[in-house]
Amino acid sequence: MTLRRSAVTMAIPVAFLGAMGLWTGPAAHWLAQGPIQQGHAEVSCQGCHTPSPGTTRQQVQARFAFAIGRRDSDVDFGNGPVTSDHCLACHARPNERHPIYRFREPRFEPALRAVRADSCLGCHSEHDAARVSATPDICSACHGDLTLARDPVNIPHDRLIAEEKWESCLGCHDFHGNHVFEPPTRVQAMIPGAAIRAYFHQGAGPYGTFKHFEAKPE
Ligand code: HEC
Ligand code: HEC
Ligand code: HEC
Ligand code: HEC
Ligand code: HEC
């Protein structure tokens, strides 16, 4: 019951704001579940929250019926669910190193239990002010048996993995491969873990200034 009730209290203000056209005003920020991340300061709420079908009145009635147990399923209220397609409308890139669709192949099922790599929201949740909401050791879900034929690193990859140095990976590789960044070959030169964690929470990007692709606000 508490869960359902919170869905209703959350949903009502969203619908009213939507109906009153206030999505983009200062009230919208007050309403948001938490601050959106810096990179999205210029992105409108509708970039990620698009209206769902049905009039506001129908939605109010359906939501109420669900809350008091007269309906089996909840409905989208004023705003449809946020999906990866919203993100890809602005962030699709031809050079993506880990495209989410790839992880919908059945062989990745065990990995997806550790990290939902088939959805942007598996690692980015928004409204928690963080750039990345996952932990830096996520690489372990898929790269457990990695060996390089001619490994250029002074502590080779298979040894890093045997010693479970999973937090080292992001010290030399970004995840999406979108930064113009050459991985170092000496572990002494890798980006420290503290800088990676700061970057996950709005700190400066540690992989240099340039990206292959940058999204444009709408
Ligand atoms: C970059 C995408 C993005 C932007 C921009 C964004 N949100 Fe969200 N919002 C999300 C995600 C992701 C969730 C989590 C819900 C989900 O997973 O569907 C969410 C959840 C919410 C919720 C909780 C209710 C619900 O539908 O689950 C409210 C309310 C909300 N956002 C309001 C806002 C407002 C107001 C703005 C503009 C200031 C805004 N959002 C901008 C992505 C975004
Ligand atoms: C309407 C366009 C738009 C939508 C929709 C959108 N973004 Fe963005 N996003 C941007 C822009 C513009 C930037 C800032 C420029 C950049 O870093 O590419 C940005 C920045 C970011 C950043 C930070 C980049 C950095 O280096 O600081 C992340 C992470 C991000 N977006 C993830 C997402 C996710 C996840 C979603 C879906 C929930 C999403 N975005 C939806 C336009 C959008
Ligand atoms: C398995 C976890 C994971 C998934 C799934 C994921 N990301 Fe990321 N994302 C990260 C990590 C880790 C970083 C920080 C390292 C980096 O910059 O590549 C990041 C950084 C970013 C950045 C900032 C750097 C850049 O490349 O511009 C953007 C934007 C972004 N992600 C968008 C997305 C979008 C859009 C999706 C869905 C298509 C997505 N991410 C799916 C883990 C993930
Ligand atoms: C859900 C599974 C999954 C996760 C999680 C994952 N990877 Fe990968 N990664 C892959 C697959 C699959 C490939 C492609 C391998 C191939 O083509 O042979 C790949 C390729 C790569 C490549 C080579 C890309 C290229 O351009 O050839 C690097 C570097 C990499 N991953 C680093 C990372 C790092 C760092 C992390 C953690 C932040 C990570 N990966 C997390 C599955 C994953
Ligand atoms: C000290 C830096 C360093 C660390 C730490 C590191 N790598 Fe690498 N990695 C490299 C370099 C250098 C290469 C070879 C150059 C290249 O392929 O980009 C490489 C290559 C790779 C490749 C193959 C890319 C290809 O083109 O086939 C993958 C996958 C990869 N690393 C994943 C990981 C994972 C997962 C971790 C964490 C266990 C990790 N790396 C830790 C520097 C590092």
Short mmCIF file of C-alpha atoms and ligand atoms in Angstrom, two decimals, residues 37 39-40 43 47-48 86-87 90-91 120-121 124 131 211 214-218, ligand 2:
data_model
loop_
_atom_site.label_atom_id
_atom_site.label_comp_id
_atom_site.label_asym_id
_atom_site.label_seq_id
_atom_site.Cartn_x
_atom_site.Cartn_y
_atom_site.Cartn_z
CA GLN A 37 23.48 16.32 -13.58
CA GLY A 39 25.67 18.16 -18.37
CA HIS A 40 21.87 18.33 -18.52
CA VAL A 43 18.23 19.83 -21.43
CA GLY A 47 13.96 15.45 -23.34
CA CYS A 48 13.52 12.43 -21.04
CA HIS A 86 15.35 8.94 -24.92
CA CYS A 87 19.07 9.00 -24.17
CA CYS A 90 20.86 12.75 -28.19
CA HIS A 91 23.73 10.37 -27.38
CA CYS A 120 21.50 3.36 -20.10
CA LEU A 121 19.59 3.41 -16.82
CA HIS A 124 23.01 6.27 -15.13
CA ARG A 131 27.25 11.32 -13.94
CA LYS A 211 35.50 13.86 -27.12
CA GLU A 214 29.28 15.75 -27.93
CA ALA A 215 25.48 15.89 -27.58
CA LYS A 216 23.60 19.13 -28.33
CA PRO A 217 20.85 20.36 -25.98
CA GLU A 218 17.32 20.47 -27.45
C1 HEC B 2 17.76 16.35 -25.32
C2 HEC B 2 19.09 15.79 -25.41
C3 HEC B 2 19.57 14.86 -24.30
C4 HEC B 2 18.91 13.78 -23.76
C5 HEC B 2 17.51 13.26 -24.05
C6 HEC B 2 19.85 13.17 -22.83
N1 HEC B 2 21.03 13.88 -22.81
FE1 HEC B 2 22.69 13.43 -21.75
N2 HEC B 2 23.56 15.18 -22.34
C7 HEC B 2 23.03 16.05 -23.29
C8 HEC B 2 23.95 17.18 -23.46
C9 HEC B 2 23.75 18.35 -24.40
C10 HEC B 2 25.03 16.96 -22.59
C11 HEC B 2 26.28 17.86 -22.39
C12 HEC B 2 27.23 17.68 -23.56
C13 HEC B 2 27.92 16.33 -23.52
O1 HEC B 2 28.58 16.05 -22.52
O2 HEC B 2 27.79 15.55 -24.49
C14 HEC B 2 24.75 15.69 -21.90
C15 HEC B 2 25.58 15.13 -20.96
C16 HEC B 2 25.41 13.85 -20.41
C17 HEC B 2 26.32 13.21 -19.50
C18 HEC B 2 27.59 13.83 -18.90
C19 HEC B 2 28.68 13.97 -19.89
C20 HEC B 2 29.94 14.53 -19.24
O3 HEC B 2 31.04 14.18 -19.70
O4 HEC B 2 29.83 15.29 -18.27
C21 HEC B 2 25.81 11.96 -19.24
C22 HEC B 2 26.43 10.89 -18.33
C23 HEC B 2 24.56 11.83 -19.96
N3 HEC B 2 24.36 13.00 -20.65
C24 HEC B 2 23.76 10.72 -19.95
C25 HEC B 2 22.44 10.70 -20.43
C26 HEC B 2 21.50 9.63 -20.19
C27 HEC B 2 21.81 8.36 -19.43
C28 HEC B 2 20.31 10.01 -20.77
C29 HEC B 2 18.99 9.27 -20.74
C30 HEC B 2 18.43 9.00 -19.40
C31 HEC B 2 20.53 11.31 -21.39
N4 HEC B 2 21.83 11.68 -21.16
C32 HEC B 2 19.58 12.02 -22.10
C33 HEC B 2 21.86 15.88 -23.97
C34 HEC B 2 20.89 14.92 -23.69
#
